Structures are given as C-alpha cells and as structure tokens.
Amino acid sequence: MQKGKQYSLIVVGTIVGMIAGFLYWKELGCISGTCPITSNPVHSSLYGGLMGGLLFSLFYKNQKANSNR
C-alpha cells in the first residue's frame, strides 16, 4: 500500500473533526469565556481534529495484522 493512501482515512477524519470543532465554537461556543476548549476557535478546532482522527482511526485496517491470519 502506498504511504500517501495508508493514513488517508485518519487525515480525512482529522479534517472533518477540525471543521466540526470550529462549527461547534461558532454555533454553541462558550459565552462566558471560561471554558478552556470551546472559548477559543483554535482550541476547539484542534480538539475536534484530535477527536475526529481518533474516531476515524477505528475504521483503519492494518494490513500487517490481517496478513498473518
């Protein structure tokens, strides 16, 4: 498998998560400014990207683990 395609699902999940994190900040956000993640669009986007990457990595198939069976 090519290196570029190997982690493409995780990269897509990170991008989707960053967009979702930004939209969460924009629509719901933290009004008082005391929330450490949702009061800042950068923090919200980075946290969303982390969560999206982790979520999409659940669907990643490791080719080496499957070839041993």
PDB file of N, CA and C in Angstrom:
ATOM      1  N   MET A   1       0.840  -1.177   0.000  1.00  0.00           N
ATOM      2  CA  MET A   1       0.000   0.000   0.000  1.00  0.00           C
ATOM      3  C   MET A   1       0.886   1.242   0.000  1.00  0.00           C
ATOM      4  N   GLN A   2       0.492   2.239  -0.730  1.00  0.00           N
ATOM      5  CA  GLN A   2       1.269   3.469  -0.803  1.00  0.00           C
ATOM      6  C   GLN A   2       1.185   4.236   0.503  1.00  0.00           C
ATOM      7  N   LYS A   3       2.280   4.935   0.835  1.00  0.00           N
ATOM      8  CA  LYS A   3       2.307   5.690   2.093  1.00  0.00           C
ATOM      9  C   LYS A   3       1.249   6.774   2.130  1.00  0.00           C
ATOM     10  N   GLY A   4       0.984   7.443   1.027  1.00  0.00           N
ATOM     11  CA  GLY A   4       0.001   8.512   0.991  1.00  0.00           C
ATOM     12  C   GLY A   4      -1.404   8.021   1.272  1.00  0.00           C
ATOM     13  N   LYS A   5      -1.721   6.847   0.789  1.00  0.00           N
ATOM     14  CA  LYS A   5      -3.066   6.291   0.972  1.00  0.00           C
ATOM     15  C   LYS A   5      -3.210   5.548   2.296  1.00  0.00           C
ATOM     16  N   GLN A   6      -2.114   5.225   2.923  1.00  0.00           N
ATOM     17  CA  GLN A   6      -2.140   4.395   4.117  1.00  0.00           C
ATOM     18  C   GLN A   6      -2.927   5.062   5.245  1.00  0.00           C
ATOM     19  N   TYR A   7      -2.697   6.328   5.459  1.00  0.00           N
ATOM     20  CA  TYR A   7      -3.351   7.029   6.558  1.00  0.00           C
ATOM     21  C   TYR A   7      -4.372   8.058   6.073  1.00  0.00           C
ATOM     22  N   SER A   8      -4.847   7.908   4.863  1.00  0.00           N
ATOM     23  CA  SER A   8      -5.756   8.902   4.302  1.00  0.00           C
ATOM     24  C   SER A   8      -7.069   8.980   5.080  1.00  0.00           C
ATOM     25  N   LEU A   9      -7.552   7.889   5.606  1.00  0.00           N
ATOM     26  CA  LEU A   9      -8.796   7.900   6.372  1.00  0.00           C
ATOM     27  C   LEU A   9      -8.622   8.690   7.667  1.00  0.00           C
ATOM     28  N   ILE A  10      -7.478   8.573   8.295  1.00  0.00           N
ATOM     29  CA  ILE A  10      -7.209   9.311   9.528  1.00  0.00           C
ATOM     30  C   ILE A  10      -7.075  10.809   9.227  1.00  0.00           C
ATOM     31  N   VAL A  11      -6.448  11.151   8.118  1.00  0.00           N
ATOM     32  CA  VAL A  11      -6.309  12.558   7.730  1.00  0.00           C
ATOM     33  C   VAL A  11      -7.682  13.156   7.436  1.00  0.00           C
ATOM     34  N   VAL A  12      -8.520  12.420   6.740  1.00  0.00           N
ATOM     35  CA  VAL A  12      -9.882  12.891   6.456  1.00  0.00           C
ATOM     36  C   VAL A  12     -10.653  13.086   7.764  1.00  0.00           C
ATOM     37  N   GLY A  13     -10.513  12.160   8.684  1.00  0.00           N
ATOM     38  CA  GLY A  13     -11.176  12.287   9.978  1.00  0.00           C
ATOM     39  C   GLY A  13     -10.703  13.496  10.752  1.00  0.00           C
ATOM     40  N   THR A  14      -9.415  13.791  10.668  1.00  0.00           N
ATOM     41  CA  THR A  14      -8.875  14.968  11.345  1.00  0.00           C
ATOM     42  C   THR A  14      -9.438  16.250  10.745  1.00  0.00           C
ATOM     43  N   ILE A  15      -9.525  16.310   9.433  1.00  0.00           N
ATOM     44  CA  ILE A  15     -10.062  17.494   8.770  1.00  0.00           C
ATOM     45  C   ILE A  15     -11.543  17.667   9.095  1.00  0.00           C
ATOM     46  N   VAL A  16     -12.299  16.581   9.032  1.00  0.00           N
ATOM     47  CA  VAL A  16     -13.723  16.642   9.381  1.00  0.00           C
ATOM     48  C   VAL A  16     -13.900  17.071  10.831  1.00  0.00           C
ATOM     49  N   GLY A  17     -13.073  16.546  11.721  1.00  0.00           N
ATOM     50  CA  GLY A  17     -13.146  16.914  13.128  1.00  0.00           C
ATOM     51  C   GLY A  17     -12.807  18.371  13.371  1.00  0.00           C
ATOM     52  N   MET A  18     -11.829  18.895  12.630  1.00  0.00           N
ATOM     53  CA  MET A  18     -11.475  20.309  12.784  1.00  0.00           C
ATOM     54  C   MET A  18     -12.612  21.213  12.320  1.00  0.00           C
ATOM     55  N   ILE A  19     -13.242  20.848  11.236  1.00  0.00           N
ATOM     56  CA  ILE A  19     -14.388  21.625  10.754  1.00  0.00           C
ATOM     57  C   ILE A  19     -15.531  21.554  11.763  1.00  0.00           C
ATOM     58  N   ALA A  20     -15.783  20.357  12.298  1.00  0.00           N
ATOM     59  CA  ALA A  20     -16.840  20.201  13.293  1.00  0.00           C
ATOM     60  C   ALA A  20     -16.530  20.977  14.569  1.00  0.00           C
ATOM     61  N   GLY A  21     -15.277  20.982  14.989  1.00  0.00           N
ATOM     62  CA  GLY A  21     -14.884  21.740  16.171  1.00  0.00           C
ATOM     63  C   GLY A  21     -15.060  23.229  15.975  1.00  0.00           C
ATOM     64  N   PHE A  22     -14.707  23.721  14.797  1.00  0.00           N
ATOM     65  CA  PHE A  22     -14.894  25.137  14.508  1.00  0.00           C
ATOM     66  C   PHE A  22     -16.371  25.497  14.482  1.00  0.00           C
ATOM     67  N   LEU A  23     -17.183  24.647  13.837  1.00  0.00           N
ATOM     68  CA  LEU A  23     -18.622  24.916  13.790  1.00  0.00           C
ATOM     69  C   LEU A  23     -19.244  24.855  15.180  1.00  0.00           C
ATOM     70  N   TYR A  24     -18.751  23.972  16.023  1.00  0.00           N
ATOM     71  CA  TYR A  24     -19.236  23.910  17.402  1.00  0.00           C
ATOM     72  C   TYR A  24     -18.925  25.214  18.128  1.00  0.00           C
ATOM     73  N   TRP A  25     -17.701  25.727  17.947  1.00  0.00           N
ATOM     74  CA  TRP A  25     -17.334  27.005  18.570  1.00  0.00           C
ATOM     75  C   TRP A  25     -18.211  28.138  18.047  1.00  0.00           C
ATOM     76  N   LYS A  26     -18.438  28.146  16.741  1.00  0.00           N
ATOM     77  CA  LYS A  26     -19.192  29.230  16.125  1.00  0.00           C
ATOM     78  C   LYS A  26     -20.659  29.210  16.535  1.00  0.00           C
ATOM     79  N   GLU A  27     -21.278  28.039  16.593  1.00  0.00           N
ATOM     80  CA  GLU A  27     -22.705  27.950  16.872  1.00  0.00           C
ATOM     81  C   GLU A  27     -23.026  27.861  18.364  1.00  0.00           C
ATOM     82  N   LEU A  28     -22.269  27.095  19.116  1.00  0.00           N
ATOM     83  CA  LEU A  28     -22.581  26.886  20.529  1.00  0.00           C
ATOM     84  C   LEU A  28     -21.592  27.589  21.443  1.00  0.00           C
ATOM     85  N   GLY A  29     -20.322  27.368  21.213  1.00  0.00           N
ATOM     86  CA  GLY A  29     -19.249  28.037  21.936  1.00  0.00           C
ATOM     87  C   GLY A  29     -19.487  28.280  23.422  1.00  0.00           C
ATOM     88  N   CYS A  30     -18.604  29.018  24.030  1.00  0.00           N
ATOM     89  CA  CYS A  30     -18.689  29.347  25.443  1.00  0.00           C
ATOM     90  C   CYS A  30     -18.875  30.851  25.565  1.00  0.00           C
ATOM     91  N   ILE A  31     -20.002  31.250  26.065  1.00  0.00           N
ATOM     92  CA  ILE A  31     -20.321  32.672  26.146  1.00  0.00           C
ATOM     93  C   ILE A  31     -19.472  33.377  27.200  1.00  0.00           C
ATOM     94  N   SER A  32     -19.265  32.737  28.331  1.00  0.00           N
ATOM     95  CA  SER A  32     -18.550  33.398  29.424  1.00  0.00           C
ATOM     96  C   SER A  32     -17.045  33.500  29.184  1.00  0.00           C
ATOM     97  N   GLY A  33     -16.500  32.662  28.321  1.00  0.00           N
ATOM     98  CA  GLY A  33     -15.067  32.692  28.043  1.00  0.00           C
ATOM     99  C   GLY A  33     -14.232  31.899  29.028  1.00  0.00           C
ATOM    100  N   THR A  34     -14.869  31.188  29.944  1.00  0.00           N
ATOM    101  CA  THR A  34     -14.122  30.426  30.939  1.00  0.00           C
ATOM    102  C   THR A  34     -13.916  28.964  30.541  1.00  0.00           C
ATOM    103  N   CYS A  35     -14.525  28.532  29.473  1.00  0.00           N
ATOM    104  CA  CYS A  35     -14.368  27.148  29.017  1.00  0.00           C
ATOM    105  C   CYS A  35     -13.020  27.018  28.305  1.00  0.00           C
ATOM    106  N   PRO A  36     -12.158  26.101  28.735  1.00  0.00           N
ATOM    107  CA  PRO A  36     -10.813  26.040  28.158  1.00  0.00           C
ATOM    108  C   PRO A  36     -10.781  25.600  26.698  1.00  0.00           C
ATOM    109  N   ILE A  37     -11.723  24.815  26.256  1.00  0.00           N
ATOM    110  CA  ILE A  37     -11.677  24.313  24.879  1.00  0.00           C
ATOM    111  C   ILE A  37     -12.578  25.144  23.965  1.00  0.00           C
ATOM    112  N   THR A  38     -13.815  25.364  24.354  1.00  0.00           N
ATOM    113  CA  THR A  38     -14.778  25.967  23.442  1.00  0.00           C
ATOM    114  C   THR A  38     -14.791  27.491  23.456  1.00  0.00           C
ATOM    115  N   SER A  39     -13.971  28.130  24.255  1.00  0.00           N
ATOM    116  CA  SER A  39     -13.953  29.591  24.254  1.00  0.00           C
ATOM    117  C   SER A  39     -13.046  30.154  23.163  1.00  0.00           C
ATOM    118  N   ASN A  40     -12.197  29.315  22.574  1.00  0.00           N
ATOM    119  CA  ASN A  40     -11.231  29.752  21.573  1.00  0.00           C
ATOM    120  C   ASN A  40     -11.418  28.903  20.313  1.00  0.00           C
ATOM    121  N   PRO A  41     -11.544  29.513  19.126  1.00  0.00           N
ATOM    122  CA  PRO A  41     -11.771  28.712  17.915  1.00  0.00           C
ATOM    123  C   PRO A  41     -10.599  27.795  17.567  1.00  0.00           C
ATOM    124  N   VAL A  42      -9.384  28.209  17.899  1.00  0.00           N
ATOM    125  CA  VAL A  42      -8.221  27.366  17.605  1.00  0.00           C
ATOM    126  C   VAL A  42      -8.239  26.121  18.485  1.00  0.00           C
ATOM    127  N   HIS A  43      -8.483  26.299  19.762  1.00  0.00           N
ATOM    128  CA  HIS A  43      -8.532  25.150  20.672  1.00  0.00           C
ATOM    129  C   HIS A  43      -9.667  24.210  20.306  1.00  0.00           C
ATOM    130  N   SER A  44     -10.809  24.778  19.982  1.00  0.00           N
ATOM    131  CA  SER A  44     -11.956  23.954  19.612  1.00  0.00           C
ATOM    132  C   SER A  44     -11.686  23.163  18.336  1.00  0.00           C
ATOM    133  N   SER A  45     -11.052  23.803  17.357  1.00  0.00           N
ATOM    134  CA  SER A  45     -10.729  23.120  16.100  1.00  0.00           C
ATOM    135  C   SER A  45      -9.689  22.028  16.303  1.00  0.00           C
ATOM    136  N   LEU A  46      -8.660  22.317  17.109  1.00  0.00           N
ATOM    137  CA  LEU A  46      -7.631  21.299  17.365  1.00  0.00           C
ATOM    138  C   LEU A  46      -8.203  20.102  18.126  1.00  0.00           C
ATOM    139  N   TYR A  47      -9.045  20.377  19.104  1.00  0.00           N
ATOM    140  CA  TYR A  47      -9.670  19.288  19.860  1.00  0.00           C
ATOM    141  C   TYR A  47     -10.587  18.468  18.952  1.00  0.00           C
ATOM    142  N   GLY A  48     -11.342  19.137  18.109  1.00  0.00           N
ATOM    143  CA  GLY A  48     -12.200  18.427  17.155  1.00  0.00           C
ATOM    144  C   GLY A  48     -11.390  17.586  16.193  1.00  0.00           C
ATOM    145  N   GLY A  49     -10.250  18.120  15.733  1.00  0.00           N
ATOM    146  CA  GLY A  49      -9.383  17.355  14.841  1.00  0.00           C
ATOM    147  C   GLY A  49      -8.810  16.122  15.508  1.00  0.00           C
ATOM    148  N   LEU A  50      -8.426  16.254  16.768  1.00  0.00           N
ATOM    149  CA  LEU A  50      -7.917  15.111  17.519  1.00  0.00           C
ATOM    150  C   LEU A  50      -8.994  14.036  17.672  1.00  0.00           C
ATOM    151  N   MET A  51     -10.178  14.464  18.044  1.00  0.00           N
ATOM    152  CA  MET A  51     -11.271  13.509  18.237  1.00  0.00           C
ATOM    153  C   MET A  51     -11.685  12.873  16.905  1.00  0.00           C
ATOM    154  N   GLY A  52     -11.715  13.658  15.836  1.00  0.00           N
ATOM    155  CA  GLY A  52     -12.058  13.116  14.517  1.00  0.00           C
ATOM    156  C   GLY A  52     -11.030  12.108  14.032  1.00  0.00           C
ATOM    157  N   GLY A  53      -9.750  12.431  14.231  1.00  0.00           N
ATOM    158  CA  GLY A  53      -8.694  11.487  13.842  1.00  0.00           C
ATOM    159  C   GLY A  53      -8.763  10.193  14.620  1.00  0.00           C
ATOM    160  N   LEU A  54      -9.021  10.307  15.921  1.00  0.00           N
ATOM    161  CA  LEU A  54      -9.148   9.100  16.742  1.00  0.00           C
ATOM    162  C   LEU A  54     -10.377   8.279  16.350  1.00  0.00           C
ATOM    163  N   LEU A  55     -11.478   8.959  16.073  1.00  0.00           N
ATOM    164  CA  LEU A  55     -12.702   8.249  15.687  1.00  0.00           C
ATOM    165  C   LEU A  55     -12.517   7.530  14.349  1.00  0.00           C
ATOM    166  N   PHE A  56     -11.963   8.220  13.373  1.00  0.00           N
ATOM    167  CA  PHE A  56     -11.779   7.603  12.063  1.00  0.00           C
ATOM    168  C   PHE A  56     -10.695   6.530  12.085  1.00  0.00           C
ATOM    169  N   SER A  57      -9.763   6.593  13.034  1.00  0.00           N
ATOM    170  CA  SER A  57      -8.727   5.564  13.110  1.00  0.00           C
ATOM    171  C   SER A  57      -9.307   4.219  13.552  1.00  0.00           C
ATOM    172  N   LEU A  58     -10.488   4.232  14.124  1.00  0.00           N
ATOM    173  CA  LEU A  58     -11.139   2.967  14.483  1.00  0.00           C
ATOM    174  C   LEU A  58     -11.481   2.139  13.242  1.00  0.00           C
ATOM    175  N   PHE A  59     -11.647   2.812  12.105  1.00  0.00           N
ATOM    176  CA  PHE A  59     -12.013   2.135  10.862  1.00  0.00           C
ATOM    177  C   PHE A  59     -10.809   1.809   9.997  1.00  0.00           C
ATOM    178  N   TYR A  60      -9.602   2.135  10.475  1.00  0.00           N
ATOM    179  CA  TYR A  60      -8.376   1.864   9.747  1.00  0.00           C
ATOM    180  C   TYR A  60      -8.039   0.385   9.848  1.00  0.00           C
ATOM    181  N   LYS A  61      -7.763  -0.232   8.719  1.00  0.00           N
ATOM    182  CA  LYS A  61      -7.399  -1.649   8.700  1.00  0.00           C
ATOM    183  C   LYS A  61      -5.895  -1.772   8.574  1.00  0.00           C
ATOM    184  N   ASN A  62      -5.274  -2.414   9.535  1.00  0.00           N
ATOM    185  CA  ASN A  62      -3.835  -2.631   9.499  1.00  0.00           C
ATOM    186  C   ASN A  62      -3.562  -3.846   8.617  1.00  0.00           C
ATOM    187  N   GLN A  63      -2.864  -3.639   7.506  1.00  0.00           N
ATOM    188  CA  GLN A  63      -2.624  -4.711   6.545  1.00  0.00           C
ATOM    189  C   GLN A  63      -1.704  -5.785   7.099  1.00  0.00           C
ATOM    190  N   LYS A  64      -0.746  -5.449   7.963  1.00  0.00           N
ATOM    191  CA  LYS A  64       0.175  -6.442   8.502  1.00  0.00           C
ATOM    192  C   LYS A  64      -0.550  -7.385   9.448  1.00  0.00           C
ATOM    193  N   ALA A  65      -1.455  -6.887  10.242  1.00  0.00           N
ATOM    194  CA  ALA A  65      -2.191  -7.730  11.185  1.00  0.00           C
ATOM    195  C   ALA A  65      -3.108  -8.685  10.450  1.00  0.00           C
ATOM    196  N   ASN A  66      -3.700  -8.244   9.344  1.00  0.00           N
ATOM    197  CA  ASN A  66      -4.612  -9.093   8.582  1.00  0.00           C
ATOM    198  C   ASN A  66      -3.887 -10.139   7.750  1.00  0.00           C
ATOM    199  N   SER A  67      -2.627  -9.914   7.367  1.00  0.00           N
ATOM    200  CA  SER A  67      -1.907 -10.865   6.528  1.00  0.00           C
ATOM    201  C   SER A  67      -1.420 -12.081   7.329  1.00  0.00           C
ATOM    202  N   ASN A  68      -1.349 -11.985   8.655  1.00  0.00           N
ATOM    203  CA  ASN A  68      -0.900 -13.101   9.476  1.00  0.00           C
ATOM    204  C   ASN A  68      -1.975 -14.141   9.703  1.00  0.00           C
ATOM    205  N   ARG A  69      -3.177 -13.841   9.393  1.00  0.00           N
ATOM    206  CA  ARG A  69      -4.292 -14.778   9.652  1.00  0.00           C
ATOM    207  C   ARG A  69      -4.478 -15.750   8.552  1.00  0.00           C
TER     208      ARG A  69
END
